[in-house]
Short mmCIF file of C-alpha atoms in Angstrom, two decimals:
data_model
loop_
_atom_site.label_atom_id
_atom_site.label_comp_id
_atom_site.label_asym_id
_atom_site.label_seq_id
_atom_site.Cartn_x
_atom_site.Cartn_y
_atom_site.Cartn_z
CA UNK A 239 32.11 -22.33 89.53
CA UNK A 240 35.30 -19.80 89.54
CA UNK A 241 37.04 -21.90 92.11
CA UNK A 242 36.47 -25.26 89.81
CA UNK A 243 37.51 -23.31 86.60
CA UNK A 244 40.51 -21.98 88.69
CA UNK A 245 41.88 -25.77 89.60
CA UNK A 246 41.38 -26.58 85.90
CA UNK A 247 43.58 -23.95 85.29
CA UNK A 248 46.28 -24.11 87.55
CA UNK A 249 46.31 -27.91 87.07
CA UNK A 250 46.53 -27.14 82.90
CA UNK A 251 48.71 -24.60 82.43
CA UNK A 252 51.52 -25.93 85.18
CA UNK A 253 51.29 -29.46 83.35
CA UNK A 254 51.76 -28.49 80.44
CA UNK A 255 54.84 -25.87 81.42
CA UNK A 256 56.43 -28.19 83.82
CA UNK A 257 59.15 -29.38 82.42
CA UNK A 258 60.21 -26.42 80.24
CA UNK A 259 60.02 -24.21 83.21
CA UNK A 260 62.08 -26.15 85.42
CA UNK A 261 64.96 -26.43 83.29
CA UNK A 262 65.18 -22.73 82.76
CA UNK A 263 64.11 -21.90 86.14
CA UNK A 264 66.66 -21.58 89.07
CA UNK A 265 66.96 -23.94 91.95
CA UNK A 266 64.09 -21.90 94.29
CA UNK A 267 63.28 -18.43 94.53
CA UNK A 268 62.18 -17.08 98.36
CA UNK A 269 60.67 -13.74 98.21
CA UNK A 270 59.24 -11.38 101.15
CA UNK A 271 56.29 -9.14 100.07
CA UNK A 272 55.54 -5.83 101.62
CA UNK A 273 51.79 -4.79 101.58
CA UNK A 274 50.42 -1.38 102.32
CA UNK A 275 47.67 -3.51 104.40
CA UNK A 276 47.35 -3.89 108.31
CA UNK A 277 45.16 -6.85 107.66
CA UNK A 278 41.59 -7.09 106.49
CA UNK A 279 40.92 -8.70 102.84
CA UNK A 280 43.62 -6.94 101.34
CA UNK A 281 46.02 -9.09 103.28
CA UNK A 282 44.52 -12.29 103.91
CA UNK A 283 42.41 -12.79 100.61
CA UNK A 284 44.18 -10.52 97.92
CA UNK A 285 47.96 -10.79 98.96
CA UNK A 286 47.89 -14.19 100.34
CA UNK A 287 45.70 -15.30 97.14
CA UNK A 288 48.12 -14.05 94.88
CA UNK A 289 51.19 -15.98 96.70
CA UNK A 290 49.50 -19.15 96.86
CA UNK A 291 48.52 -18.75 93.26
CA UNK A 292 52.48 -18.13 92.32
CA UNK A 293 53.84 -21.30 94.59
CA UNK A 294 51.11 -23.28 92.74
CA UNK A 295 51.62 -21.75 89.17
CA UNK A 296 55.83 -22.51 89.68
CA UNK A 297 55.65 -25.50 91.42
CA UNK A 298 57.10 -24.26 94.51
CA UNK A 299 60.22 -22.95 92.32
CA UNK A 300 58.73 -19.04 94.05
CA UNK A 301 57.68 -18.93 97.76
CA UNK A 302 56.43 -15.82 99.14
CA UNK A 303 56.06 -14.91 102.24
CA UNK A 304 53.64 -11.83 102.85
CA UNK A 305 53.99 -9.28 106.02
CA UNK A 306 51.71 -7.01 107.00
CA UNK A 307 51.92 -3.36 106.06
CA UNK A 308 54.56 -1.53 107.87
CA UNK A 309 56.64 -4.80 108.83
CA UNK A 310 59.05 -4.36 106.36
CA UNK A 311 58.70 -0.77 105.42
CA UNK A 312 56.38 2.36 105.32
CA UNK A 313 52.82 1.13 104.17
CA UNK A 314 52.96 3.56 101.88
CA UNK A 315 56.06 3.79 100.09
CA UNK A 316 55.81 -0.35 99.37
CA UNK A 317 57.83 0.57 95.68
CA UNK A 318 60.78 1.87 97.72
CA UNK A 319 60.69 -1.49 99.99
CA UNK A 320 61.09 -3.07 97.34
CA UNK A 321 63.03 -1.42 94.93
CA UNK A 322 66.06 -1.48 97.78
CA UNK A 323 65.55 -5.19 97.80
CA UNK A 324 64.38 -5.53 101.69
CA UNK A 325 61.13 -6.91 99.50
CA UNK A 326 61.69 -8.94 96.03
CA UNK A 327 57.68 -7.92 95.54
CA UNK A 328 54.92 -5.69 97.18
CA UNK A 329 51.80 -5.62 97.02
CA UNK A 330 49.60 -2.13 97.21
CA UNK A 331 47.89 0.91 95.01
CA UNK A 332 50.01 2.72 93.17
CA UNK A 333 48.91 5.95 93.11
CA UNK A 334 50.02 5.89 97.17
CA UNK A 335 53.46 7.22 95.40
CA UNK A 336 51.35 10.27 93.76
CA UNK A 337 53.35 12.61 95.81
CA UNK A 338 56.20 11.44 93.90
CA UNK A 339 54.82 11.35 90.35
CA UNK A 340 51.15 12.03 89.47
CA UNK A 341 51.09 9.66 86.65
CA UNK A 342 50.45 6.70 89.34
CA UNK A 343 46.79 8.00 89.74
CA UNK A 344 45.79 7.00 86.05
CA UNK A 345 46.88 3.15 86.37
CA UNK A 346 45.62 3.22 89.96
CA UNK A 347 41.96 4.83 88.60
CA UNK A 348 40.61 7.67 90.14
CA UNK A 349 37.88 10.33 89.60
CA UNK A 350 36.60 10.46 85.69
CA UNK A 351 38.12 6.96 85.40
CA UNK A 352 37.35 3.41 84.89
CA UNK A 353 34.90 0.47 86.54
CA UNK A 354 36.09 -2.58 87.73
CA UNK A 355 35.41 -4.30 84.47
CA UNK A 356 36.47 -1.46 81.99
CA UNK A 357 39.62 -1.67 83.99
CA UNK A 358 40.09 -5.58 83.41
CA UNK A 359 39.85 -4.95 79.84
CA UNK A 360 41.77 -1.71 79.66
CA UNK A 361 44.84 -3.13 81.06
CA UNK A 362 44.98 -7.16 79.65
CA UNK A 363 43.20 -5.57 75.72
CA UNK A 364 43.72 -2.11 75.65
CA UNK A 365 47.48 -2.02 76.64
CA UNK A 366 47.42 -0.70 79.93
CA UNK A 367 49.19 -3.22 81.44
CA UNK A 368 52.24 -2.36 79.14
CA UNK A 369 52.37 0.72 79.68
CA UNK A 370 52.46 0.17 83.65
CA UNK A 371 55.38 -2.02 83.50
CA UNK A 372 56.95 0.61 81.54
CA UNK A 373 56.50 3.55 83.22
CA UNK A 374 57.40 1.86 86.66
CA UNK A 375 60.41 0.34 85.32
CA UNK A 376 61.33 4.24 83.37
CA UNK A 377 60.07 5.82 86.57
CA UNK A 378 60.74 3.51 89.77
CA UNK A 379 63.31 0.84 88.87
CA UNK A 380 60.74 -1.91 89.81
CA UNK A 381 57.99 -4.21 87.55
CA UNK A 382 55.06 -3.89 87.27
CA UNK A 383 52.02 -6.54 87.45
CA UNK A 384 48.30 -5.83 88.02
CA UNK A 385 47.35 -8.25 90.65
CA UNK A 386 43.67 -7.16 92.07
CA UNK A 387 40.57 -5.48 91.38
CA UNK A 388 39.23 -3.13 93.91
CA UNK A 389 35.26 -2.57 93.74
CA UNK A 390 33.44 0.90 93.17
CA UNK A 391 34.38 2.22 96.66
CA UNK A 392 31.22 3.76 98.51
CA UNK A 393 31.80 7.65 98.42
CA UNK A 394 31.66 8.91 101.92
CA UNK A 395 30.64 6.89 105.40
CA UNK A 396 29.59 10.45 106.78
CA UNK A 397 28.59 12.00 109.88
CA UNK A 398 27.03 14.86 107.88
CA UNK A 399 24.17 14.27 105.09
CA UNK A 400 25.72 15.33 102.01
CA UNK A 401 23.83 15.40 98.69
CA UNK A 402 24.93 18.98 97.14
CA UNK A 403 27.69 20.72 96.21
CA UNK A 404 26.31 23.38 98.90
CA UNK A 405 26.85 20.01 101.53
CA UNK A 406 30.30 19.45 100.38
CA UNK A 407 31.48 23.10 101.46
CA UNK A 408 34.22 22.84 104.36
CA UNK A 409 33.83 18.97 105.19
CA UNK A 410 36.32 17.72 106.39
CA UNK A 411 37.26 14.28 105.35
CA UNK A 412 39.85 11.52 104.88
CA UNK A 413 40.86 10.39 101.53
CA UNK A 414 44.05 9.93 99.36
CA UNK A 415 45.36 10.09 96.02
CA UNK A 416 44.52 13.07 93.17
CA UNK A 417 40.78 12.85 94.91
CA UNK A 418 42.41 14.50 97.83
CA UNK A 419 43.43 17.59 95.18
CA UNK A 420 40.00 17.46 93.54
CA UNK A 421 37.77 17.34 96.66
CA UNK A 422 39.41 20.51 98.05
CA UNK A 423 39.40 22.03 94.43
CA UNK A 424 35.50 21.78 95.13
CA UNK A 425 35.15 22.88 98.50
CA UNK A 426 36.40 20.19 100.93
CA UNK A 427 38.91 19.95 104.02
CA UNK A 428 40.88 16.98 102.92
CA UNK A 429 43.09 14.90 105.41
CA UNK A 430 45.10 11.71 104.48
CA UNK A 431 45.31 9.20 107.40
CA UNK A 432 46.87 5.77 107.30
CA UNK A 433 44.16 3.25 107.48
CA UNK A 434 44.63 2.32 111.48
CA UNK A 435 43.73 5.89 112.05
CA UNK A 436 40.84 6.54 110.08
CA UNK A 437 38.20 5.14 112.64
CA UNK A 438 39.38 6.95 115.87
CA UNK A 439 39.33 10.31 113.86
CA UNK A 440 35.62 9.81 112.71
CA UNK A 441 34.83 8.50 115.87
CA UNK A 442 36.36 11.51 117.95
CA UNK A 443 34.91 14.52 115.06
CA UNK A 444 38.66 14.98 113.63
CA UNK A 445 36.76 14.43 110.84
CA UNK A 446 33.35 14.46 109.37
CA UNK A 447 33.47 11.30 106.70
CA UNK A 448 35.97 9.09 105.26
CA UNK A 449 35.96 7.20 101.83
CA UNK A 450 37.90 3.85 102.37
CA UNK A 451 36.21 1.18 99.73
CA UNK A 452 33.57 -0.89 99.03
CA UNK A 453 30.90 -2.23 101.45
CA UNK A 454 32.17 -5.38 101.96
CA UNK A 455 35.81 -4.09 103.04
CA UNK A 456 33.84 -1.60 104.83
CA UNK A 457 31.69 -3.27 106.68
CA UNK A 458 34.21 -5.20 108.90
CA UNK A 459 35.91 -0.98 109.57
CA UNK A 460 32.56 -0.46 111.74
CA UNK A 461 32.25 2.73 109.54
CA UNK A 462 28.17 2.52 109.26
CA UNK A 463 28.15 2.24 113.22
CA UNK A 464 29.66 5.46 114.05
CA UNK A 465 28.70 7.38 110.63
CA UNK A 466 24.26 7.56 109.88
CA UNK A 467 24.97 8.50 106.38
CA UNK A 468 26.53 6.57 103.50
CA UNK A 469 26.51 8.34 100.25
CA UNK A 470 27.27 7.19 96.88
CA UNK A 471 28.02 7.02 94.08
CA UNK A 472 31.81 6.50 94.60
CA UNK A 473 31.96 9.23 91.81
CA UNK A 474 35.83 9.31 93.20
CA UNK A 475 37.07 6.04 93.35
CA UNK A 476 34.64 4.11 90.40
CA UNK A 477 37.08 0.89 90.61
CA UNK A 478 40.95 0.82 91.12
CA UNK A 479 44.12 -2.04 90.25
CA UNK A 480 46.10 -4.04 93.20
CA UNK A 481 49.67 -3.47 92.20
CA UNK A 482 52.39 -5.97 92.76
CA UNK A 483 55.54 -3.85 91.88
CA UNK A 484 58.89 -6.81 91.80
CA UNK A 485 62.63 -5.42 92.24
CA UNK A 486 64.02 -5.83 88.84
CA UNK A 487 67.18 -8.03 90.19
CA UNK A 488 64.57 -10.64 91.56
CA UNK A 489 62.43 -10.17 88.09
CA UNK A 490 65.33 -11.34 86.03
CA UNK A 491 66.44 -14.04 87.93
CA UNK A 492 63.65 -15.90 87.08
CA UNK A 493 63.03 -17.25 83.96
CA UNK A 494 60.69 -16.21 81.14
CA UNK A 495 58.55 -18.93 81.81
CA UNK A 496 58.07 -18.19 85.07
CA UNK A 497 57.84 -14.56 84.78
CA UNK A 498 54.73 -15.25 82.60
CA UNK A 499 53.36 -17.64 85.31
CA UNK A 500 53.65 -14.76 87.83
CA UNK A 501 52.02 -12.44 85.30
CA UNK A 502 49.59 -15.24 85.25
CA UNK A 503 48.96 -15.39 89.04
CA UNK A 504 48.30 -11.82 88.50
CA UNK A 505 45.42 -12.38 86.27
CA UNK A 506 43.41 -15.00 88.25
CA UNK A 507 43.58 -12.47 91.05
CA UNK A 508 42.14 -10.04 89.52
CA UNK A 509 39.06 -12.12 88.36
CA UNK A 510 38.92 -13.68 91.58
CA UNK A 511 39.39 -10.39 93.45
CA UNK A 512 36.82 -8.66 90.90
CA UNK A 513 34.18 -11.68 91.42
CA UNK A 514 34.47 -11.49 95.28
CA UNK A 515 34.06 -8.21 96.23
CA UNK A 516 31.09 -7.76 93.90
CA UNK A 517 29.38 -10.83 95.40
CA UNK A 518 29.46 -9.68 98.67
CA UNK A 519 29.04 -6.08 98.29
CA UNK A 520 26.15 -7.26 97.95
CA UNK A 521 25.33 -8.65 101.69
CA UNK A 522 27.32 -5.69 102.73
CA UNK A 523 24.78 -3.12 101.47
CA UNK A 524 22.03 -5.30 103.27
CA UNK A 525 23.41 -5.25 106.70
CA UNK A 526 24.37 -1.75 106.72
CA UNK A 527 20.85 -1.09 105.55
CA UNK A 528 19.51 -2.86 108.40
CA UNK A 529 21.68 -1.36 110.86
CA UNK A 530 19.47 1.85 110.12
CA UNK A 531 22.07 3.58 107.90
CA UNK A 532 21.04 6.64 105.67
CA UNK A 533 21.41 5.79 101.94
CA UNK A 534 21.81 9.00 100.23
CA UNK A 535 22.40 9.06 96.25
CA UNK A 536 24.46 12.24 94.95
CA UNK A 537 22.75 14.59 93.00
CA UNK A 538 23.31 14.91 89.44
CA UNK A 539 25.41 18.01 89.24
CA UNK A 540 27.59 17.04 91.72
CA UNK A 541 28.86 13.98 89.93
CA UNK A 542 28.85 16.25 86.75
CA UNK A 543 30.74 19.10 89.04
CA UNK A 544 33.14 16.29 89.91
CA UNK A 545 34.53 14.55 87.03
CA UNK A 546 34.46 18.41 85.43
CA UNK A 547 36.71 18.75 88.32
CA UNK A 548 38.55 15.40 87.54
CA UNK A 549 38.97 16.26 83.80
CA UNK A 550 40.54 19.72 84.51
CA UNK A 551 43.09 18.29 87.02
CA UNK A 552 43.95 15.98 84.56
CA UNK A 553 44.69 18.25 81.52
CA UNK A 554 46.68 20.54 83.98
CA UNK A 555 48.52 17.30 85.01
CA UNK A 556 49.31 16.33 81.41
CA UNK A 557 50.18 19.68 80.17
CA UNK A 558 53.52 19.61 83.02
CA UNK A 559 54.22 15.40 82.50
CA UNK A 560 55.12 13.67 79.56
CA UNK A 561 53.95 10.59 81.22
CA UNK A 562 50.81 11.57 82.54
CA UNK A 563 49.67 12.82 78.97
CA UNK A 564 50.70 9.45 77.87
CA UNK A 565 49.15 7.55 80.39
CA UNK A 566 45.88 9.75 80.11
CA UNK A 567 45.51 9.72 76.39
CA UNK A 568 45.74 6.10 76.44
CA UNK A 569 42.92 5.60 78.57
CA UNK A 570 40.85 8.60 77.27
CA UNK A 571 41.19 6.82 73.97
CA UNK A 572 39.54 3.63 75.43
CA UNK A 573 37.13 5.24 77.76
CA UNK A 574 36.71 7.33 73.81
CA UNK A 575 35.53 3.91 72.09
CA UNK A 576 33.36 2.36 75.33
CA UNK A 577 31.04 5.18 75.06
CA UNK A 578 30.82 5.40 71.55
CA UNK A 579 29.90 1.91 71.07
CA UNK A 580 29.29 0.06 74.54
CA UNK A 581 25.68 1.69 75.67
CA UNK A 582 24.25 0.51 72.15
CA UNK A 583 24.39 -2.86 72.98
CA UNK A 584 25.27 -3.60 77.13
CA UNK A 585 23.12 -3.86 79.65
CA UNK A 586 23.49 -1.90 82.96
CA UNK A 587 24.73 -4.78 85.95
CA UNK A 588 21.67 -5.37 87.92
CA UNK A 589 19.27 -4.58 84.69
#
């Protein structure tokens, strides 16, 4: 059903554009895009997705050609890539530039944050998406889209059965971002490895467990085979936003029209991403179940314990950065009105 309503779309909106946009537009754009991913459905389905869906939306008047992470520059630092031009447009999480400005955690998500879908509406209704393209053009010298939905990651693949606070003591595990911060503030050894090293080190004992995402990107890692016990909630990571980030000198190039059609492309990723990974999360959780994995739910007080934790890293963030504050209170003030108003009336998913 998405894929028909998709074609409708595409076929629609590029109609009825077509000949406005091409007058305005340039002769051809042909952008590279750095990724922060090795391969896996970030690359093939997210990345790739979101190119084909920008060719299509332009008529060919953008190509883009997507490398793996680390072909064109550090997985990690895909803003700089691009904002020095050696990419006209990445495509990665933001808050992988945290060490440079904290503020990148609160439109990436993180603990105490948003769902997939509170996300979605946060950032197209609720002005987030704005405020991104500000604050990385202010901040970074690059745009801005949302472009992807990642899933409510599952907390820890873990060698170690860990329900408790008490369990949490000294663990030592991978992870990234402010969680990395917030899990030591509460007793863990935290370690940030690039994704092609994550498995080796659980595999060897470096370390104990590993957070990485949801089942379905999981499930292909081999995670469950080497780890019993997988624990969740992802009280850490409830959803997070792809980020394509576009060097400004490629941005305005292109004309308006266009610039709205890549916004555009943006948006049917992120339902199709969203859609997706839910769907087969789904499969996911059945095959690691029977594989003989260890399903262990955290207990209440340590999901209280950690978005306590999440909160007071936050106001300590926000009392030092203008932008943080900014960025926070924006979001607070949404998160504010959903629970004031939303568990009147919604339904729990799976109800």
């Amino acid at each position: 059903m998405f894929k028909r309503i998709t074609k409708l779309l595409l076929s629609g909106i590029a109609g009825a554009i077509l000949i406005a946009s091409a007058v305005t537009s340039h002769a051809g754009e042909n952008w590279s895009m750095a990724t922060s991913w090795g391969g896996g459905p970030f690359l093939k389905k997210d990345a790739e997705g979101f190119a084909r869906y920008v060719e299509q939306l332009t008529a060919g008047r953008i190509k883009i050609q997507v490398f793996p992470g680390g072909t064109l520059g550090k997985p990690l630092k895909v803003s700089d890539t691009v904002k020095s031009n050696v990419a006209q447009i990445g495509h990665t999480w933001m808050a992988y530039d945290w060490g440079i400005d904290k503020t990148t955690v609160i439109f990436a998500n993180m603990a105490g944050g948003l769902n997939p879908e509170e996300l979605i509406i946060w950032f197209y209704e609720g002005g987030g998406a704005e405020l991104a393209s500000e604050y990385r053009r202010e901040q970074f010298g690059v745009e801005s889209i949302p472009c992807g939905i990642f899933p409510t990651e599952i907390f820890l693949h873990s060698t170690k059965r860990i329900q408790t606070l008490d369990d949490f003591q000294g663990l030592k595990m991978r992870t990234a971002g402010a969680w990395a911060e917030i899990a030591g503030n509460l007793g863990a050894s935290t370690v940030i490895l690039p994704g092609s090293e994550v498995y080796p080190a659980l595999e060897r004992g470096v370390i104990d467990a590993t957070e990485w995402s949801s089942p379905s990107v999981n499930l292909p890692s081999g995670f469950h085979k080497i780890a019993k016990y997988i624990i969740m909630p992802g009280v850490h990571q409830p959803g997070a936003v792809q980020e394509c980030p576009i060097n400004l000198d490629a941005w305005n190039r292109i004309s308006k029209e266009d610039q709205e059609l890549v916004k555009l492309a943006g948006r049917l990723m992120v339902m199709e991403s969203w859609t997706r990974y839910a769907y087969h999360d789904i499969d996911a959780l059945a095959q690691m179940r029977a594989h003989g994995n260890e399903f262990v739910k955290l207990d209440p007080e340590f999901i209280k314990a950690a978005h306590e934790a999440a909160d007071k890293w936050s106001d300590e963030q926000a009392a030092a950065n203008p932008w943080f504050k900014r960025a926070l209170d924006s979001r607070r003030k949404f998160q504010k009105a959903l629970r004031e108003n939303w568990n009147f009336f919604r339904f729990p998913i799976g109800m």
